Coordinates of C-alpha atoms in Angstrom, one line a residue:
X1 CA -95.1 36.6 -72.3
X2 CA -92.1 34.6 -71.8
X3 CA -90.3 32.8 -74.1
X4 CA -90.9 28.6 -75.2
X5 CA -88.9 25.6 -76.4
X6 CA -91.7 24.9 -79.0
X7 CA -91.1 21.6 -78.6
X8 CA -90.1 19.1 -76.4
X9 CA -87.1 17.9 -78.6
X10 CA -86.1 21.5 -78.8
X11 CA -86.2 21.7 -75.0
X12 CA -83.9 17.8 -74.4
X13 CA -81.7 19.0 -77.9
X14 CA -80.8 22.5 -76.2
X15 CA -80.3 21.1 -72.8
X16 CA -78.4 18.4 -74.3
X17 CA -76.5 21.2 -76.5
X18 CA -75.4 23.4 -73.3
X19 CA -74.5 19.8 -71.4
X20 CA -72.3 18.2 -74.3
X21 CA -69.8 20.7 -75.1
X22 CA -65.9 20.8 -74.9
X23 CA -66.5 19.6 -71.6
X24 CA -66.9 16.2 -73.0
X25 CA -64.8 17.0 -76.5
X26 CA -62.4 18.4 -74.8
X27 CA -61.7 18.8 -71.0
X28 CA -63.5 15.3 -69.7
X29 CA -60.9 12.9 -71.7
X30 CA -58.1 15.1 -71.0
X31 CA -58.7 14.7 -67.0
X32 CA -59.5 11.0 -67.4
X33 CA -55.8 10.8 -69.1
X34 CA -54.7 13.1 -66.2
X35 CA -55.9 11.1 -63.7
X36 CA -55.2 7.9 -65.1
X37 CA -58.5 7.0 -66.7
X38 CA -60.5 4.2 -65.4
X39 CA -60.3 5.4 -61.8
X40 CA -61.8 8.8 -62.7
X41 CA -64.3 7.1 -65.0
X42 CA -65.6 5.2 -62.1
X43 CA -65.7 8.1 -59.8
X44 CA -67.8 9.9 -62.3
X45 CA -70.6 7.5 -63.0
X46 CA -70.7 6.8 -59.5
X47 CA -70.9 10.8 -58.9
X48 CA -73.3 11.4 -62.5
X49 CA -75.9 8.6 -60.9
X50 CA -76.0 9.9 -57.6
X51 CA -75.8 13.4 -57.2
X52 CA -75.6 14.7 -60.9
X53 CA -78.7 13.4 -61.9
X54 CA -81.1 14.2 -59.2
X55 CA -79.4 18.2 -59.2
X56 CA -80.1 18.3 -62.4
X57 CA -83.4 17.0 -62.1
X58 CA -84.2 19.7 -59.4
X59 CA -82.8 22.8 -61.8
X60 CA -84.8 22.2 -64.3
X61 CA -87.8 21.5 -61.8
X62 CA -87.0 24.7 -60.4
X63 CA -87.5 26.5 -63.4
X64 CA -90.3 25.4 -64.3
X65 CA -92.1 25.9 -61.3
X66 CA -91.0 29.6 -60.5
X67 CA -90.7 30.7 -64.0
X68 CA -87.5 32.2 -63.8
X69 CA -83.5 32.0 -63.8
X70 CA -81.4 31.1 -61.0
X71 CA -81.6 34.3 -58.3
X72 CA -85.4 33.8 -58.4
X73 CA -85.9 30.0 -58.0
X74 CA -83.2 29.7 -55.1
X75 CA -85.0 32.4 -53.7
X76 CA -88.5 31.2 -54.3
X77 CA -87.4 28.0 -52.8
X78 CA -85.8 29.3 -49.9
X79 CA -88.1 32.0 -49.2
X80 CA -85.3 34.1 -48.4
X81 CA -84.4 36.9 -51.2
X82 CA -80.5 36.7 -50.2
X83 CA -80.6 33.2 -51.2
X84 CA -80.6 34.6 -55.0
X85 CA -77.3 35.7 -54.5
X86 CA -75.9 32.4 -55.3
X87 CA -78.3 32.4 -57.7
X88 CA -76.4 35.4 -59.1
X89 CA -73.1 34.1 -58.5
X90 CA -73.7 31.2 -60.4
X91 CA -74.9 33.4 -63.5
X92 CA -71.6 35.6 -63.5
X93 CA -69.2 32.4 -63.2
X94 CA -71.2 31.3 -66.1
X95 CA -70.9 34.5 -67.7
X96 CA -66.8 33.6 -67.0
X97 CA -66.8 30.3 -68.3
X98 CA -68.5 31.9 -71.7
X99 CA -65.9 33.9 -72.1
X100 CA -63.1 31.2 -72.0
X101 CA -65.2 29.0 -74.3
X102 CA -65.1 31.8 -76.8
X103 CA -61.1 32.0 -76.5
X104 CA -61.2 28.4 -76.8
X105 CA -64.1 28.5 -80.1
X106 CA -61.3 30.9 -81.7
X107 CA -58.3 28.7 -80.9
X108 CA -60.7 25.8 -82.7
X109 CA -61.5 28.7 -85.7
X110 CA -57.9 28.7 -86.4
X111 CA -56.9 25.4 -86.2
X112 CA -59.4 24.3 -88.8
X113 CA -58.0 27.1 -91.1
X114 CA -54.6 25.4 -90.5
X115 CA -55.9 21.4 -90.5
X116 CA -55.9 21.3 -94.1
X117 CA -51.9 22.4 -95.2
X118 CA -51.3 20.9 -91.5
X119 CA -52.7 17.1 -92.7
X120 CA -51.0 17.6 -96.7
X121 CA -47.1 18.5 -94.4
X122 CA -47.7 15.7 -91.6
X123 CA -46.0 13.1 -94.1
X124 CA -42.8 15.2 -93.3
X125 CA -43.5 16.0 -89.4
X126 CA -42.8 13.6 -86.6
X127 CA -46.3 13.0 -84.2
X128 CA -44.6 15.4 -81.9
X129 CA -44.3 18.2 -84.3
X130 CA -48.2 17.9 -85.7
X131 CA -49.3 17.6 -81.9
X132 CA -47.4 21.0 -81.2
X133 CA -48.2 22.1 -84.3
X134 CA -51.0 24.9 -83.1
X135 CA -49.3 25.9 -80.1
X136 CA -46.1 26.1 -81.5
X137 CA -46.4 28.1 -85.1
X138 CA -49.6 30.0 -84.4
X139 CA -50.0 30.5 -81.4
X140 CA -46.4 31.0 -80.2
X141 CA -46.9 29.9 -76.6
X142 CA -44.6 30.6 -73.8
X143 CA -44.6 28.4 -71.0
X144 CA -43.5 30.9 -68.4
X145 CA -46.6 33.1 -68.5
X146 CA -45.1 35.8 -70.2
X147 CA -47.1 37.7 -72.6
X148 CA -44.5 38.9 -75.8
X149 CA -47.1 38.8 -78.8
X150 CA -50.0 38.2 -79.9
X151 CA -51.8 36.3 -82.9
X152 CA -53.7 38.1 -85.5
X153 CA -55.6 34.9 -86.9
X154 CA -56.4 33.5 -83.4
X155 CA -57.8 37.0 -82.5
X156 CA -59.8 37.6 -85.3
X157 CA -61.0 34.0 -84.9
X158 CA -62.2 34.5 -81.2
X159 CA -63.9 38.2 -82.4
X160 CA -65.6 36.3 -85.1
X161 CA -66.8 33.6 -82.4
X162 CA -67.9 36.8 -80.5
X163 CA -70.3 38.1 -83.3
X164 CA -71.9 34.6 -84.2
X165 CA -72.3 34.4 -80.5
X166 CA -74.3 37.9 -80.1
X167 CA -76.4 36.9 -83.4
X168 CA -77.6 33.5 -81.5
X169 CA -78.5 35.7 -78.0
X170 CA -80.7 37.8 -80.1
X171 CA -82.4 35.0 -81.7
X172 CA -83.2 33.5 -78.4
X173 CA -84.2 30.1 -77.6
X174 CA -85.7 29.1 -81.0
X175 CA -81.9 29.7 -82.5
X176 CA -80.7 28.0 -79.3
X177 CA -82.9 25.0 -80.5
X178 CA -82.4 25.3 -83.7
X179 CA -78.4 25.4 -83.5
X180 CA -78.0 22.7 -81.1
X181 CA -79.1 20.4 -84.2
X182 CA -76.3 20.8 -85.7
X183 CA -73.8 21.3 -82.0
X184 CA -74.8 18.1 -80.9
X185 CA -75.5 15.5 -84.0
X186 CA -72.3 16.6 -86.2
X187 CA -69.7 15.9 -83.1
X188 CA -71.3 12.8 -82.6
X189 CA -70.5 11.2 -85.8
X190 CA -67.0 12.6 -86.5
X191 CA -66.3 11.3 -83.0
X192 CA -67.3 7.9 -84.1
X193 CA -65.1 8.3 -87.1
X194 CA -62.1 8.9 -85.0
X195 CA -62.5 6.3 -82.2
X196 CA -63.3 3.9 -85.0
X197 CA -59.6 4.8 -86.5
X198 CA -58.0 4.7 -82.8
X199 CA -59.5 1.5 -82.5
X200 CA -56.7 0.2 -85.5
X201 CA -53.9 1.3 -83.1
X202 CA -52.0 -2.3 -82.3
X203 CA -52.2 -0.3 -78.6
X204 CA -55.7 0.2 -78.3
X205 CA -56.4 -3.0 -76.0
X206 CA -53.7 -1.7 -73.7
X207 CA -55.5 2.1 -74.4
X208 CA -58.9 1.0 -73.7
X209 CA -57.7 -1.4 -70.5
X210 CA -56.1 2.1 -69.1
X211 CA -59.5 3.8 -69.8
X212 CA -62.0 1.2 -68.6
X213 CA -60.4 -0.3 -65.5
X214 CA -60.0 1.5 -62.7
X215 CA -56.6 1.5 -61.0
X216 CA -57.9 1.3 -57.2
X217 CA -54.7 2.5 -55.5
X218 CA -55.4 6.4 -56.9
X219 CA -59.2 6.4 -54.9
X220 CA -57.2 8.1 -52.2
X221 CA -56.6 11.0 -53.8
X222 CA -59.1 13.7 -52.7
X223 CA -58.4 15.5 -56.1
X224 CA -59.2 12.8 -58.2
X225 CA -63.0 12.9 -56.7
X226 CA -63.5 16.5 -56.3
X227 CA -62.2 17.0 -60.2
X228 CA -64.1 14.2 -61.0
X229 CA -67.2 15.5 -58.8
X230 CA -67.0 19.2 -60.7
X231 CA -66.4 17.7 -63.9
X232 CA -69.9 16.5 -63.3
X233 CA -71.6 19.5 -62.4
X234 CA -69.8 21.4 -65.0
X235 CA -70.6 18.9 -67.9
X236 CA -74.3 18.6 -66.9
X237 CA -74.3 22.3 -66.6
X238 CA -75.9 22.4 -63.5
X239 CA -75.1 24.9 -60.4
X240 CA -74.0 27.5 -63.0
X241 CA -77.6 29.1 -63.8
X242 CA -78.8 27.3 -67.3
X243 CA -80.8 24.8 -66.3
X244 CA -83.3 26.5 -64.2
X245 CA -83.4 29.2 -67.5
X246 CA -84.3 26.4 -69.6
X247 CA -86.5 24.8 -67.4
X248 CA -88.4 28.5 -67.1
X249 CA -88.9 27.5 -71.1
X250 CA -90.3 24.0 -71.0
X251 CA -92.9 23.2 -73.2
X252 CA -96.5 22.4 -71.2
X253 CA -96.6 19.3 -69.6
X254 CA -92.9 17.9 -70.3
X255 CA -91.6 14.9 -68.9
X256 CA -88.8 16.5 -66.8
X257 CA -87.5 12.8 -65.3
X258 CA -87.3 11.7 -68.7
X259 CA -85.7 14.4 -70.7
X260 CA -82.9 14.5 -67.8
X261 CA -82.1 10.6 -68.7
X262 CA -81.6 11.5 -71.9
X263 CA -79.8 14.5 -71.2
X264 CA -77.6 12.7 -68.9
X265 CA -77.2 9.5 -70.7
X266 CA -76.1 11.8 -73.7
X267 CA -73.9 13.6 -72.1
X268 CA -72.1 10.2 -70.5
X269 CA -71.6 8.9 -73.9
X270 CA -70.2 11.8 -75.4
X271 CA -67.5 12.0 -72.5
X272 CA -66.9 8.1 -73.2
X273 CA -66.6 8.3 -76.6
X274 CA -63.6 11.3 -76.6
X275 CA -61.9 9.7 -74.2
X276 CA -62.4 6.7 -76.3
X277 CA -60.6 8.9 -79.1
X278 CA -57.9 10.6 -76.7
X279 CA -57.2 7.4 -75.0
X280 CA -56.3 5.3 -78.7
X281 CA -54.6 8.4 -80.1
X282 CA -52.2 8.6 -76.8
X283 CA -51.4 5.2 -76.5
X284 CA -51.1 4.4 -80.2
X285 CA -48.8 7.5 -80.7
X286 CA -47.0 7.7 -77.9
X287 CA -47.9 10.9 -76.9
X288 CA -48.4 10.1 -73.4
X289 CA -46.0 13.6 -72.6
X290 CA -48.6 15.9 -74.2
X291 CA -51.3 15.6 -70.8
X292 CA -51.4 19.1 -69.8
X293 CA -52.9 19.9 -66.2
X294 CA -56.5 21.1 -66.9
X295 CA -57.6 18.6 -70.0
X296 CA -58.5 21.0 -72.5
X297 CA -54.6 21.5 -73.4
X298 CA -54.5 17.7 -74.0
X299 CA -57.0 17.5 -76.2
X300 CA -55.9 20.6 -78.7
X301 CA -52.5 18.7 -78.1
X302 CA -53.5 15.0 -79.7
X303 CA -56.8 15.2 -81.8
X304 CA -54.6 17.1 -84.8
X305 CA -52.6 13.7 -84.5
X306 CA -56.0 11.3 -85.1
X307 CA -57.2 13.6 -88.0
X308 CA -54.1 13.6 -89.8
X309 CA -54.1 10.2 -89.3
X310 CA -58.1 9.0 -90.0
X311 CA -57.8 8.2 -93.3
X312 CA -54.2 7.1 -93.8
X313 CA -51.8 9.1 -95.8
X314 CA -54.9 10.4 -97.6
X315 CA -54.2 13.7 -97.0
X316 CA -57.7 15.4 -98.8
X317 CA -60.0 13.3 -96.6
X318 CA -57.8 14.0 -93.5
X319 CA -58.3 17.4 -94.2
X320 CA -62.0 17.5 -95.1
X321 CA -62.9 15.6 -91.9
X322 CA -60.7 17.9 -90.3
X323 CA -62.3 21.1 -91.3
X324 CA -66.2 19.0 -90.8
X325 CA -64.5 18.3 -87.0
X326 CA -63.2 21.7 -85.9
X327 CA -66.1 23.5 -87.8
X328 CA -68.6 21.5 -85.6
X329 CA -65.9 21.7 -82.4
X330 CA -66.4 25.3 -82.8
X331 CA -70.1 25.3 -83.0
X332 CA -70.5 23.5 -80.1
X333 CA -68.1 25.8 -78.0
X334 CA -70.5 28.9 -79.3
X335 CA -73.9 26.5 -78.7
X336 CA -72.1 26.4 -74.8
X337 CA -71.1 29.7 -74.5
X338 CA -75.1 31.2 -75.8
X339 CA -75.7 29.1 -73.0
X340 CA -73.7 30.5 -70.3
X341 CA -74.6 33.9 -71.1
X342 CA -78.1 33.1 -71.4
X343 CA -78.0 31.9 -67.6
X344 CA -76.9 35.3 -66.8
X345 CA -79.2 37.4 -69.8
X346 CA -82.5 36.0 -69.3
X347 CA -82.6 37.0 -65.2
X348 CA -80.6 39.8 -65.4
X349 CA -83.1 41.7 -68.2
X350 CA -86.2 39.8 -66.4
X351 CA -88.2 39.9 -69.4
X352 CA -87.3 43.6 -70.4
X353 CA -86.7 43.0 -74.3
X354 CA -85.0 46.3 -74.6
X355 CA -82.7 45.9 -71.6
X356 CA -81.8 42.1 -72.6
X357 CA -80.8 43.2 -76.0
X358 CA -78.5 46.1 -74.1
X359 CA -77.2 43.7 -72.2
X360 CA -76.2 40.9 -74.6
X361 CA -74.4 44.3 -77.0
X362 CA -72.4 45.3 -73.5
X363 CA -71.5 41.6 -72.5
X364 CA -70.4 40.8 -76.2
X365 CA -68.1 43.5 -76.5
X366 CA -66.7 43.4 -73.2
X367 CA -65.7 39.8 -74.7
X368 CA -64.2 40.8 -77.4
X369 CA -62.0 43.1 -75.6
X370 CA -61.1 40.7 -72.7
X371 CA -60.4 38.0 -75.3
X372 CA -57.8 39.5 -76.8
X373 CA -55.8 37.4 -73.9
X374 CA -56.4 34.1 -75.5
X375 CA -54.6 35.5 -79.3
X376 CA -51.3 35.6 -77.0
X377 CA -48.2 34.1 -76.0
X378 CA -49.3 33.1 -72.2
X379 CA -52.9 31.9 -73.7
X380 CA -52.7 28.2 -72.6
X381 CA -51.1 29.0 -69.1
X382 CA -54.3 31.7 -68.3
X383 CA -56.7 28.8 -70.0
X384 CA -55.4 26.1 -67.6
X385 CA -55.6 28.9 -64.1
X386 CA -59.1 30.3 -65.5
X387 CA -60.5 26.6 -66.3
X388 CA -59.2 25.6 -62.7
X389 CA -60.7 28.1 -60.5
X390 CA -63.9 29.3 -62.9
X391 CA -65.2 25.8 -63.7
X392 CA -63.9 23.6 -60.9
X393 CA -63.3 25.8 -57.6
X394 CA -65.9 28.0 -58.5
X395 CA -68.4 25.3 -59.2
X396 CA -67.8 23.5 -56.1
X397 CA -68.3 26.1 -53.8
X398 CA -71.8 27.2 -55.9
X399 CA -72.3 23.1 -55.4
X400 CA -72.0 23.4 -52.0
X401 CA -74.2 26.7 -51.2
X402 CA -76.9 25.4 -53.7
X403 CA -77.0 22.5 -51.7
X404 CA -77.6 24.0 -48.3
X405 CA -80.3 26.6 -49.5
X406 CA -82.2 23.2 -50.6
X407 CA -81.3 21.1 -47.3
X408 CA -82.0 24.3 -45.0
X409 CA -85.6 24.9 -47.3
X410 CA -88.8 22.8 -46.5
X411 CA -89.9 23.7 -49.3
X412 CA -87.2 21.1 -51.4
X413 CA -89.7 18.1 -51.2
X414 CA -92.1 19.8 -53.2
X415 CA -89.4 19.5 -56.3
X416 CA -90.1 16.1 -56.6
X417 CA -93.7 16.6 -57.1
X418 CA -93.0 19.1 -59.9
X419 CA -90.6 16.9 -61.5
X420 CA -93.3 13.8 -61.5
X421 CA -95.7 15.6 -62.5
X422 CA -96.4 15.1 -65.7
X423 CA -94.9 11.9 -65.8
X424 CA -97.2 7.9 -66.0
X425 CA -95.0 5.8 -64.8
X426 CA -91.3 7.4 -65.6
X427 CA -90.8 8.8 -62.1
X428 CA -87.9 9.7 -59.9
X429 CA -87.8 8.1 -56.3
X430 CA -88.7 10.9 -53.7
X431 CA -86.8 9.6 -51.3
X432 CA -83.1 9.6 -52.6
X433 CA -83.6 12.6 -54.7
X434 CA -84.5 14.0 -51.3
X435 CA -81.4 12.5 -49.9
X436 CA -79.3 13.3 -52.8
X437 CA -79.9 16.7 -52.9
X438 CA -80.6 17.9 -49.3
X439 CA -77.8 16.2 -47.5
X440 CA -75.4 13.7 -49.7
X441 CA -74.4 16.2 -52.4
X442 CA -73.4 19.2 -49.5
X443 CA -71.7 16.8 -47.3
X444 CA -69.4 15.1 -49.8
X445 CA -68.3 18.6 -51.6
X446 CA -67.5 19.6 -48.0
X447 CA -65.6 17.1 -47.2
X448 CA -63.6 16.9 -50.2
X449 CA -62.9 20.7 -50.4
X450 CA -61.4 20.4 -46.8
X451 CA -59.1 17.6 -48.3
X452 CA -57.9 19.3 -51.2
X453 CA -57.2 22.7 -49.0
X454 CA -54.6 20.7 -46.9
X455 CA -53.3 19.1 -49.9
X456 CA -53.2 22.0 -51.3
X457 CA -51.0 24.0 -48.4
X458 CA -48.5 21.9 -48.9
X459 CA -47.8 22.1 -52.8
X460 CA -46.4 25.3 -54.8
X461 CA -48.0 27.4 -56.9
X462 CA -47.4 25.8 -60.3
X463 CA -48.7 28.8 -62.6
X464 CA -46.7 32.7 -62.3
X465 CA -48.6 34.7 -59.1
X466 CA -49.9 37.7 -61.6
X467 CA -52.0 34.7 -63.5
X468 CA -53.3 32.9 -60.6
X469 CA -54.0 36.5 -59.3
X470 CA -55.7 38.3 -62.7
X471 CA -57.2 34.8 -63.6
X472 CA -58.1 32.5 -61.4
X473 CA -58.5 34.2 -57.2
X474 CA -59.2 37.5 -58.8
X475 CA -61.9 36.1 -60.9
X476 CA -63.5 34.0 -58.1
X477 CA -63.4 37.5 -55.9
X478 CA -65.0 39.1 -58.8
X479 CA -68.1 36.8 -58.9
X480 CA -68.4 37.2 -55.1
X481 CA -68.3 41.0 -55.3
X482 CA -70.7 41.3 -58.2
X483 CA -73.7 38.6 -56.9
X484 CA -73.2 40.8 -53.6
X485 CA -73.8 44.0 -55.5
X486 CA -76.5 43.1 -57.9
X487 CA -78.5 41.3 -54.8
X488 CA -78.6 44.2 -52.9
X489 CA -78.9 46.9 -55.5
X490 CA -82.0 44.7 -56.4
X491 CA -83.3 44.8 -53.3
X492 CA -82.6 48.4 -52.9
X493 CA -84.4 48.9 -56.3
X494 CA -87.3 47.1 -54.8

């Protein structure tokens, strides 16, 4: 029998677990600094409303109605069994993107071993020095790509986010439920904390005027929307295999319209409130230098500034939030990852209890080993190429082959039945979601992709070839090959 939420809390708190992740924490306010804030903010909600909500709507419709992961729904909806390799290809870039949250849940690990001495020296560090601090004394970055060393601490770190990652697979969704209590609520209020302090700065009107209104001169940029436009599929979680999964393990008779508000609104406030945080912290710091290129270096970059700063020169409460803040940071990047890899787990063992728990030993270990990249001197440069091509490249062109498998199926309109139907009077207009889904979201990715590949013919590579090569176009040739092969072994098999 397959597996339940037992609730319909647990369903909306692990959804909302696998949506608000470093995503919001940690990559949304470092592109909304990138791209100058309120511009990117506008893009989003207008993109979040539009075509976020009603794709998300229809994975976790999808789900529910054929009982099953990713491959199977796009093929059930399709009719067409070579529609689940997208399905697949979705479920190994998540498998990816798990693997560089890990990296990332380690780099978190060791910062809040180092938070405490860090916030009891920053009395005798300059805001530059505590900003660098990670990066700089224990991590030993190189800019140039060059690997030269590696970090014991950081690589114990990520095995150790490994393990408590394998222990969560096994426990399955209950644990998923169960640990996205303490993902999702904990953030939150530390958050609140910190913006509250950034909100002291003398430049926070001039930090939150950046943020909130939009500078309408950078809407021509066709990398501004299609960043912001992924951002929103990747911080939803949607196109990358979860959703359907969870949706496979609704509760009866759940409310799908009205957990995906909540979801959504959730999410949005989350991504607000960091940015919130980054925005105050930058401007009332001056650290305006330390935007990196894909948002997540940002972030590692200025929020050691705001917790050695919460409190004042109170250096045992800047610490003790600290360590609260990266502890729950670093659940939230494993809650993520369990996520990812449950995307690709739960279809690929199709309800073989022996064969998922082979699976999740192999993946896990595989981890571990491939980690090993993200304890070394060229870590941030193969972060910012992995985090560009797995979860924005990548997740556009899943976006975009999703979204003709559900405007080429007539089967599409029957989605917005399943997502009413347990609902009174909370329902989702049939039309637009029709619209949304079928023809808006494909068209605009299109478009936009066309854009950014003549923009991006005319600009030089910014990262070393071998990294762009091993992590970024090698990676997104990887999930190609591999959806290929497991399609059509599986249909072999058949």
């Amino acid at each position: 029998m397959k597996e339940k939420f037992q609730s319909k809390s647990g369903f909306i708190l692990a959804c909302i677990g696998a949506a608000v992740g470093l995503g919001n924490a940690l990559r949304f306010p470092g592109l909304c600094a990138m791209y100058g804030g309120g511009a990117f903010l506008l893009i989003y909600f207008i993109a979040l409303v539009v075509l976020g909500l009603p794709l998300l709507n229809a994975e976790i419709a999808l789900g529910r109605k054929f009982a099953s992961g990713a491959p199977k729904c796009l093929a059930g909806i399709s009719g067409k069994k070579s529609a689940s390799a997208v399905g697949w290809a979705a479920c190994i870039n998540s498998v990816f993107t798990a693997v560089i949250y890990a990296g990332l849940a380690g780099w978190i690990i060791s910062t809040a071993a180092h938070i405490a001495p860090l916030s009891y020296g920053a009395a005798e560090l300059d805001q530059t020095e505590i900003s660098g601090y990670f990066f700089d004394n224990v991590l030993n970055v190189r800019n140039d790509g060059i690997i030269d060393g590696i970090s014991p601490t950081v690589l114990c770190c990520v095995f150790a986010a490994w393990a408590v990652m394998y222990f969560c697979l096994r426990g399955g969704a209950g644990t998923i439920a169960k640990a996205a209590k303490f993902t999702v609520i904990i953030p939150m209020v530390l958050l609140v904390l910190l913006a509250g302090r950034g909100l002291m700065y003398e430049s926070a009107p001039i930090a939150l005027r950046a943020l909130f209104v939009p500078d309408f001169s950078c809407l021509n940029r066709p990398d501004l929307w299609l960043t912001a436009l992924g951002q929103v599929f990747f911080s939803l979680s949607i196109v990358v295999g979860i959703m359907p999964v969870y949706g496979s393990y609704l509760p009866p008779k759940t409310n799908i319209f009205g957990c995906s508000l909540v979801i959504a609104a959730a999410d949005f406030f989350v991504s607000v409130l960091a940015s919130v945080v980054l925005f105050t912290t930058l401007y009332g710091c001056g650290l305006q230098g330390a935007i990196g290129a894909s948002g997540i270096i940002t972030a590692f970059a200025v929020y050691p500034v705001a917790i050695t700063r919460l409190f004042g020169d109170n250096a045992l409460l800047n610490s003790i939030a600290g360590i609260l803040f990266y502890s729950s940071l670093a659940m939230m990047a494993v809650q993520s990852a369990v996520s990812m890899l449950e995307a690709f787990i739960s279809p690929f063992s199709d309800g073989r209890k022996k064969d998922g728990k082979k699976i999740i030993l192999i993946i896990c270990l595989a981890g571990c080993a491939v980690g090993t990249v993200f304890a070394t001197t060229a870590a941030p440069v193969i972060v910012e190429v992995a985090d560009k091509f797995v979860n924005l490249y990548n997740v556009i062109a899943l976006g975009i082959a999703e979204g003709v498998i559900l405007m080429l199926s007539p089967r599409t309109a029957s989605l917005a039945e399943e997502i009413n139907k347990y609902s009174k009077k909370l329902k989702i207009p049939t039309r637009p979601f029709a619209v949304s889904v079928k023809f808006l979201g494909p068209a605009v990715l299109l478009g936009l992709c066309v854009a950014e590949g003549i923009r991006l013919i005319s600009v030089p590579p910014e990262y070393p070839l071998w990294i762009i090569l091993a992590f970024g176009a090698g990676i997104s040739l990887t999930v190609v090959i591999s959806a290929v092969t497991i399609t059509g072994r599986r249909a072999y098999m058949r």
